[in-house]
PDB file of C-alpha atoms and ligand atoms in Angstrom:
ATOM      1  CA  MET E 139      -9.857  17.315  -6.757  1.00  0.00           C
ATOM      2  CA  GLU E 140     -12.342  15.135  -8.508  1.00  0.00           C
ATOM      3  CA  PRO E 141     -15.785  14.866  -6.934  1.00  0.00           C
ATOM      4  CA  THR E 142     -15.161  11.353  -5.648  1.00  0.00           C
ATOM      5  CA  ASP E 143     -11.840  12.158  -3.977  1.00  0.00           C
ATOM      6  CA  GLU E 144     -13.365  13.473  -0.792  1.00  0.00           C
ATOM      7  CA  GLY E 145     -15.328  10.269  -0.308  1.00  0.00           C
ATOM      8  CA  ILE E 146     -12.246   8.117  -0.869  1.00  0.00           C
ATOM      9  CA  ILE E 147     -10.245  10.131   1.657  1.00  0.00           C
ATOM     10  CA  GLU E 148     -13.009   9.982   4.252  1.00  0.00           C
ATOM     11  CA  ARG E 149     -13.355   6.227   3.840  1.00  0.00           C
ATOM     12  CA  LEU E 150      -9.635   5.799   4.260  1.00  0.00           C
ATOM     13  CA  GLN E 151      -9.735   8.052   7.322  1.00  0.00           C
ATOM     14  CA  ALA E 152     -12.620   6.015   8.721  1.00  0.00           C
ATOM     15  CA  ARG E 153     -10.566   2.820   8.332  1.00  0.00           C
ATOM     16  CA  VAL E 154      -7.805   4.412  10.409  1.00  0.00           C
ATOM     17  CA  ASP E 155     -10.235   5.766  13.009  1.00  0.00           C
ATOM     18  CA  ALA E 156     -11.900   2.371  13.374  1.00  0.00           C
ATOM     19  CA  VAL E 157      -8.778   0.821  14.905  1.00  0.00           C
ATOM     20  CA  ARG E 158      -7.198   3.909  16.447  1.00  0.00           C
ATOM     21  CA  ALA E 159      -4.959   3.123  19.449  1.00  0.00           C
ATOM     22  CA  ALA E 160      -5.205  -0.600  18.731  1.00  0.00           C
ATOM     23  CA  ALA E 161      -2.450  -2.900  19.939  1.00  0.00           C
ATOM     24  CA  CYS E 162      -0.065  -4.378  17.377  1.00  0.00           C
ATOM     25  CA  GLY E 163      -1.403  -7.782  16.346  1.00  0.00           C
ATOM     26  CA  VAL E 164       2.047  -9.319  16.870  1.00  0.00           C
ATOM     27  CA  CYS E 165       3.852  -7.611  19.767  1.00  0.00           C
ATOM     28  CA  ALA E 166       0.861  -5.860  21.431  1.00  0.00           C
ATOM     29  CA  ARG E 167       2.558  -2.451  21.479  1.00  0.00           C
ATOM     30  CA  ASN E 168       0.126   0.405  20.782  1.00  0.00           C
ATOM     31  CA  VAL E 169       0.254   1.502  17.162  1.00  0.00           C
ATOM     32  CA  CYS E 170       0.103   5.124  16.033  1.00  0.00           C
ATOM     33  CA  GLY E 171      -1.997   6.530  13.213  1.00  0.00           C
ATOM     34  CA  HIS E 172       0.893   6.285  10.741  1.00  0.00           C
ATOM     35  CA  GLU E 173       1.379   2.613  11.534  1.00  0.00           C
ATOM     36  CA  ILE E 174      -2.341   2.017  11.076  1.00  0.00           C
ATOM     37  CA  LEU E 175      -2.147   3.734   7.689  1.00  0.00           C
ATOM     38  CA  PHE E 176       0.817   1.519   6.713  1.00  0.00           C
ATOM     39  CA  SER E 177      -1.208  -1.494   7.811  1.00  0.00           C
ATOM     40  CA  VAL E 178      -4.225  -0.401   5.782  1.00  0.00           C
ATOM     41  CA  ALA E 179      -2.012   0.002   2.721  1.00  0.00           C
ATOM     42  CA  MET E 180      -0.790  -3.553   3.187  1.00  0.00           C
ATOM     43  CA  GLY E 181      -4.306  -4.918   3.547  1.00  0.00           C
ATOM     44  CA  LEU E 182      -3.946  -5.423   7.303  1.00  0.00           C
ATOM     45  CA  GLY E 183      -6.099  -2.510   8.384  1.00  0.00           C
ATOM     46  CA  ASP E 184      -8.414  -4.670  10.459  1.00  0.00           C
ATOM     47  CA  LYS E 185      -5.488  -6.061  12.459  1.00  0.00           C
ATOM     48  CA  PRO E 186      -2.868  -3.325  12.405  1.00  0.00           C
ATOM     49  CA  ARG E 187       0.749  -3.989  13.209  1.00  0.00           C
ATOM     50  CA  CYS E 188       3.506  -1.731  14.440  1.00  0.00           C
ATOM     51  CA  LEU E 189       6.072  -0.738  11.832  1.00  0.00           C
ATOM     52  CA  ASP E 190       8.687  -3.209  13.092  1.00  0.00           C
ATOM     53  CA  CYS E 191       6.286  -6.143  13.010  1.00  0.00           C
ATOM     54  CA  LEU E 192       4.841  -5.106   9.651  1.00  0.00           C
ATOM     55  CA  ALA E 193       8.310  -5.004   8.093  1.00  0.00           C
ATOM     56  CA  ALA E 194       9.426  -8.202   9.811  1.00  0.00           C
ATOM     57  CA  GLY E 195       6.317 -10.025   8.653  1.00  0.00           C
ATOM     58  CA  LEU E 196       7.216  -9.201   5.067  1.00  0.00           C
ATOM     59  CA  GLY E 197      10.886 -10.047   5.544  1.00  0.00           C
ATOM     60  CA  LYS E 198      11.933  -6.405   5.088  1.00  0.00           C
ATOM     61  CA  SER E 199      14.235  -4.142   7.071  1.00  0.00           C
ATOM     62  CA  THR E 200      12.252  -1.585   9.023  1.00  0.00           C
ATOM     63  CA  ASN E 201      13.662   1.706   7.771  1.00  0.00           C
ATOM     64  CA  PRO E 202      13.869   0.982   4.028  1.00  0.00           C
ATOM     65  CA  PHE E 203      10.355  -0.433   4.217  1.00  0.00           C
ATOM     66  CA  ARG E 204       9.137   2.679   6.031  1.00  0.00           C
ATOM     67  CA  ASP E 205      10.816   4.980   3.508  1.00  0.00           C
ATOM     68  CA  HIS E 206       9.425   3.045   0.590  1.00  0.00           C
ATOM     69  CA  LEU E 207       5.859   3.237   1.893  1.00  0.00           C
ATOM     70  CA  ASN E 208       6.254   6.909   2.694  1.00  0.00           C
ATOM     71  CA  ALA E 209       7.431   7.650  -0.847  1.00  0.00           C
ATOM     72  CA  HIS E 210       4.544   5.618  -2.188  1.00  0.00           C
ATOM     73  CA  PHE E 211       2.056   7.569  -0.071  1.00  0.00           C
ATOM     74  CA  ARG E 212       3.361  10.860  -1.367  1.00  0.00           C
ATOM     75  CA  GLN E 213       2.290   9.883  -4.846  1.00  0.00           C
ATOM     76  CA  ARG E 214      -1.201   8.926  -3.743  1.00  0.00           C
ATOM     77  CA  HIS E 215      -3.301  11.901  -2.738  1.00  0.00           C
ATOM     78  CA  CYS E 216      -5.688   9.889  -0.559  1.00  0.00           C
ATOM     79  CA  TYR E 217      -2.909   8.396   1.564  1.00  0.00           C
ATOM     80  CA  ALA E 218      -0.992  11.674   1.539  1.00  0.00           C
ATOM     81  CA  GLU E 219      -3.979  13.574   2.920  1.00  0.00           C
ATOM     82  CA  VAL E 220      -4.668  11.107   5.741  1.00  0.00           C
ATOM     83  CA  TRP E 221      -0.931  11.007   6.521  1.00  0.00           C
ATOM     84  CA  ARG E 222      -0.927  14.814   6.900  1.00  0.00           C
ATOM     85  CA  ARG E 223      -3.894  14.599   9.231  1.00  0.00           C
ATOM     86  CA  GLU E 224      -2.183  11.954  11.345  1.00  0.00           C
ATOM     87  CA  ASN E 225       0.915  14.156  11.516  1.00  0.00           C
ATOM     88  CA  GLN E 226      -1.183  16.979  12.923  1.00  0.00           C
ATOM     89  CA  ARG E 227      -3.041  14.707  15.299  1.00  0.00           C
ATOM     90  CA  GLU E 228       0.252  13.446  16.719  1.00  0.00           C
ATOM     91  CA  GLY E 229       1.706  16.952  16.954  1.00  0.00           C
ATOM     92  CA  PHE E 230       4.043  17.008  13.961  1.00  0.00           C
ATOM     93  CA  ALA E 231       4.201  19.518  11.120  1.00  0.00           C
ATOM     94  CA  SER E 232       1.878  18.290   8.416  1.00  0.00           C
ATOM     95  CA  ASP E 233       4.602  17.821   5.797  1.00  0.00           C
ATOM     96  CA  SER E 234       7.330  16.536   8.101  1.00  0.00           C
ATOM     97  CA  LEU E 235       8.585  13.000   8.550  1.00  0.00           C
ATOM     98  CA  PRO E 236       6.957  12.327  11.925  1.00  0.00           C
ATOM     99  CA  GLY E 237       9.167  11.783  14.947  1.00  0.00           C
ATOM    100  CA  CYS E 238       7.162   8.720  16.012  1.00  0.00           C
ATOM    101  CA  LEU E 239       8.772   6.721  13.188  1.00  0.00           C
ATOM    102  CA  TRP E 240      11.812   8.814  12.209  1.00  0.00           C
ATOM    103  CA  SER E 241      14.449   9.616  14.812  1.00  0.00           C
ATOM    104  CA  ALA E 242      15.656  13.212  14.936  1.00  0.00           C
ATOM    105  CA  ALA E 243      19.125  11.995  13.987  1.00  0.00           C
ATOM    106  CA  ASP E 244      17.890  10.248  10.875  1.00  0.00           C
ATOM    107  CA  PRO E 245      19.413  11.993   7.850  1.00  0.00           C
ATOM    108  CA  GLU E 246      16.332  11.002   5.871  1.00  0.00           C
ATOM    109  CA  ARG E 247      14.281  13.264   8.059  1.00  0.00           C
ATOM    110  CA  ALA E 248      15.979  16.337   6.684  1.00  0.00           C
ATOM    111  CA  ASP E 249      15.339  15.324   3.118  1.00  0.00           C
ATOM    112  CA  ASP E 250      12.282  14.771   1.114  1.00  0.00           C
ATOM    113  CA  ALA E 251      11.906  11.050   0.938  1.00  0.00           C
ATOM    114  CA  SER E 252      11.942  10.189  -2.713  1.00  0.00           C
ATOM    115  CA  GLU E 253      10.962   7.062  -4.512  1.00  0.00           C
ATOM    116  CA  SER E 254      13.983   4.825  -4.745  1.00  0.00           C
ATOM    117  CA  SER E 255      14.896   3.814  -8.241  1.00  0.00           C
ATOM    118  CA  ASP E 256      15.609   0.228  -7.228  1.00  0.00           C
ATOM    119  CA  GLY E 257      13.123  -2.532  -6.815  1.00  0.00           C
ATOM    120  CA  ARG E 258      10.992  -1.647  -9.790  1.00  0.00           C
ATOM    121  CA  VAL E 259       9.378  -4.749 -11.129  1.00  0.00           C
ATOM    122  CA  ALA E 260      10.409  -5.277 -14.708  1.00  0.00           C
ATOM    123  CA  VAL E 261       7.204  -6.088 -16.497  1.00  0.00           C
ATOM    124  CA  SER E 262       6.061  -5.992 -20.028  1.00  0.00           C
ATOM    125  CA  ASP E 263       3.924  -3.152 -21.296  1.00  0.00           C
ATOM    126  CA  GLU E 264       2.509  -5.485 -23.888  1.00  0.00           C
ATOM    127  CA  PRO E 265      -0.799  -7.182 -23.258  1.00  0.00           C
ATOM    128  CA  GLY E 266      -0.053 -10.432 -21.501  1.00  0.00           C
ATOM    129  CA  VAL E 267      -1.400 -12.597 -24.258  1.00  0.00           C
ATOM    130  CA  ALA E 268       0.724 -15.540 -23.185  1.00  0.00           C
ATOM    131  CA  VAL E 269      -0.011 -15.128 -19.499  1.00  0.00           C
ATOM    132  CA  PHE E 270      -2.460 -17.679 -18.273  1.00  0.00           C
ATOM    133  CA  ALA E 271      -4.594 -16.823 -15.268  1.00  0.00           C
ATOM    134  CA  ASP E 272      -6.361 -19.191 -12.871  1.00  0.00           C
ATOM    135  CA  GLU E 273      -8.716 -16.523 -11.588  1.00  0.00           C
ATOM    136  CA  THR E 274      -9.820 -13.090 -12.629  1.00  0.00           C
ATOM    137  CA  TRP E 275     -11.042 -10.199 -10.549  1.00  0.00           C
ATOM    138  CA  ASP E 276     -12.566  -7.070 -12.011  1.00  0.00           C
ATOM    139  CA  ALA E 277     -11.995  -4.448  -9.325  1.00  0.00           C
ATOM    140  CA  GLY E 278     -13.610  -1.705 -11.384  1.00  0.00           C
ATOM    141  CA  ASP E 279     -12.480   1.697 -10.138  1.00  0.00           C
ATOM    142  CA  ILE E 280     -11.900   0.666  -6.513  1.00  0.00           C
ATOM    143  CA  ALA E 281      -8.911   2.668  -5.240  1.00  0.00           C
ATOM    144  CA  CYS E 282      -6.434   3.062  -2.439  1.00  0.00           C
ATOM    145  CA  GLY E 283      -6.773   0.852   0.637  1.00  0.00           C
ATOM    146  CA  ASP E 284      -9.900  -0.826  -0.674  1.00  0.00           C
ATOM    147  CA  LEU E 285      -8.074  -2.094  -3.751  1.00  0.00           C
ATOM    148  CA  VAL E 286      -5.219  -3.767  -1.877  1.00  0.00           C
ATOM    149  CA  LEU E 287      -7.614  -5.069   0.760  1.00  0.00           C
ATOM    150  CA  GLY E 288      -9.644  -6.817  -1.917  1.00  0.00           C
ATOM    151  CA  LEU E 289      -6.518  -7.954  -3.686  1.00  0.00           C
ATOM    152  CA  ARG E 290      -5.012  -9.387  -0.526  1.00  0.00           C
ATOM    153  CA  HIS E 291      -8.225 -11.281   0.131  1.00  0.00           C
ATOM    154  CA  ARG E 292      -8.251 -12.751  -3.361  1.00  0.00           C
ATOM    155  CA  MET E 293      -4.555 -13.648  -3.421  1.00  0.00           C
ATOM    156  CA  SER E 294      -4.881 -15.422  -0.086  1.00  0.00           C
ATOM    157  CA  ALA E 295      -7.677 -17.556  -1.531  1.00  0.00           C
ATOM    158  CA  LEU E 296      -5.417 -18.806  -4.336  1.00  0.00           C
ATOM    159  CA  THR E 297      -3.196 -21.842  -4.087  1.00  0.00           C
ATOM    160  CA  PRO E 298       0.542 -21.090  -4.098  1.00  0.00           C
ATOM    161  CA  ARG E 299       1.826 -20.065  -7.537  1.00  0.00           C
ATOM    162  CA  ALA E 300      -1.690 -19.708  -8.943  1.00  0.00           C
ATOM    163  CA  ARG E 301      -2.250 -16.643 -11.094  1.00  0.00           C
ATOM    164  CA  LEU E 302      -4.785 -13.873 -10.869  1.00  0.00           C
ATOM    165  CA  MET E 303      -5.697 -11.524 -13.661  1.00  0.00           C
ATOM    166  CA  LEU E 304      -6.761  -8.275 -12.051  1.00  0.00           C
ATOM    167  CA  VAL E 305      -8.656  -5.512 -13.816  1.00  0.00           C
ATOM    168  CA  ALA E 306      -8.156  -2.256 -11.902  1.00  0.00           C
ATOM    169  CA  ARG E 307      -9.177   0.984 -13.562  1.00  0.00           C
ATOM    170  CA  ASP E 308      -8.097   3.401 -10.850  1.00  0.00           C
ATOM    171  CA  PRO E 309      -5.215   5.415 -12.419  1.00  0.00           C
ATOM    172  CA  GLY E 310      -3.235   4.928  -9.215  1.00  0.00           C
ATOM    173  CA  ALA E 311      -3.169   1.177  -9.830  1.00  0.00           C
ATOM    174  CA  THR E 312      -0.199   1.601 -12.176  1.00  0.00           C
ATOM    175  CA  GLU E 313       1.838   2.544  -9.082  1.00  0.00           C
ATOM    176  CA  ASP E 314      -0.118   0.782  -6.348  1.00  0.00           C
ATOM    177  CA  ILE E 315      -0.135  -2.716  -7.786  1.00  0.00           C
ATOM    178  CA  PRO E 316       3.619  -2.972  -8.534  1.00  0.00           C
ATOM    179  CA  ALA E 317       4.360  -1.467  -5.099  1.00  0.00           C
ATOM    180  CA  TRP E 318       2.030  -3.878  -3.354  1.00  0.00           C
ATOM    181  CA  CYS E 319       3.555  -6.832  -5.178  1.00  0.00           C
ATOM    182  CA  ARG E 320       7.069  -5.695  -4.256  1.00  0.00           C
ATOM    183  CA  MET E 321       6.088  -5.375  -0.620  1.00  0.00           C
ATOM    184  CA  THR E 322       4.199  -8.635  -0.320  1.00  0.00           C
ATOM    185  CA  GLY E 323       6.423 -10.821  -2.483  1.00  0.00           C
ATOM    186  CA  HIS E 324       3.756 -11.840  -4.982  1.00  0.00           C
ATOM    187  CA  ALA E 325       5.091 -11.797  -8.548  1.00  0.00           C
ATOM    188  CA  LEU E 326       3.731  -9.229 -10.973  1.00  0.00           C
ATOM    189  CA  LEU E 327       4.099 -11.208 -14.189  1.00  0.00           C
ATOM    190  CA  ALA E 328       2.835  -8.526 -16.547  1.00  0.00           C
ATOM    191  CA  GLN E 329       0.919  -5.296 -16.537  1.00  0.00           C
ATOM    192  CA  HIS E 330      -0.950  -3.459 -19.218  1.00  0.00           C
ATOM    193  CA  HIS E 331      -3.267  -1.048 -17.464  1.00  0.00           C
ATOM    194  CA  PRO E 332      -5.973  -1.798 -16.483  1.00  0.00           C
ATOM    195  CA  HIS E 333      -4.852  -5.462 -16.611  1.00  0.00           C
ATOM    196  CA  TYR E 334      -2.402  -6.969 -14.131  1.00  0.00           C
ATOM    197  CA  TRP E 335      -1.250 -10.574 -13.938  1.00  0.00           C
ATOM    198  CA  ILE E 336      -0.114 -11.577 -10.475  1.00  0.00           C
ATOM    199  CA  GLN E 337       1.252 -14.910  -9.328  1.00  0.00           C
ATOM    200  CA  ARG E 338       0.826 -15.882  -5.724  1.00  0.00           C
ATOM    201  CA  LYS E 339       4.032 -16.538  -3.836  1.00  0.00           C
ATOM    202  CA  ASP E 340       4.795 -20.001  -2.451  1.00  0.00           C
TER     203      ASP E 340
HETATM  204 ZN1   ZN G 135       4.522  -5.018  16.811  1.00  0.00          ZN
HETATM  205 ZN1   ZN G 136       2.817   8.187  14.205  1.00  0.00          ZN
END
């Protein structure tokens, strides 16, 4: 682990702890730690939603959305560590797919969830010289939940179809930003790490 990793994990954990046992912001059902972590990843950590409402709000089916986020977390050590802790807190083996969100009959639960090959955003690896941006945001080396939280805030401030050029130096951004755009429906026009051009959805 790099020296800063522990701090990133503890800040992510603190974000989960801050709203522990909150009610879903849509249906008022109590959310579990995993659902809070999903919400944090989507930039909704201050007003967590249950998995069903989170998926529905993004126009996704619950289980594919859940599996996609889980696969994404496994590639991100900060999310993976907090996920393991939440498994233990809720009484599940630390590396299992927790029974709160996966039914025992779910065939996925027996397998390692793996990143699906579909849904990858086709983007250019070339610098986006022709891509015009309305706004820029230099996120520096902000990582994990803090990056998407800041990004969500800035995208929501744009007018529909306006473009943001993001500078994000965290190495995880190469996975996090395309995944976040896929999940939220904003268009990733081009990426050339650490630069990302994102167009707000309508
Ligand atoms: Zn709900
Ligand atoms: Zn749970």
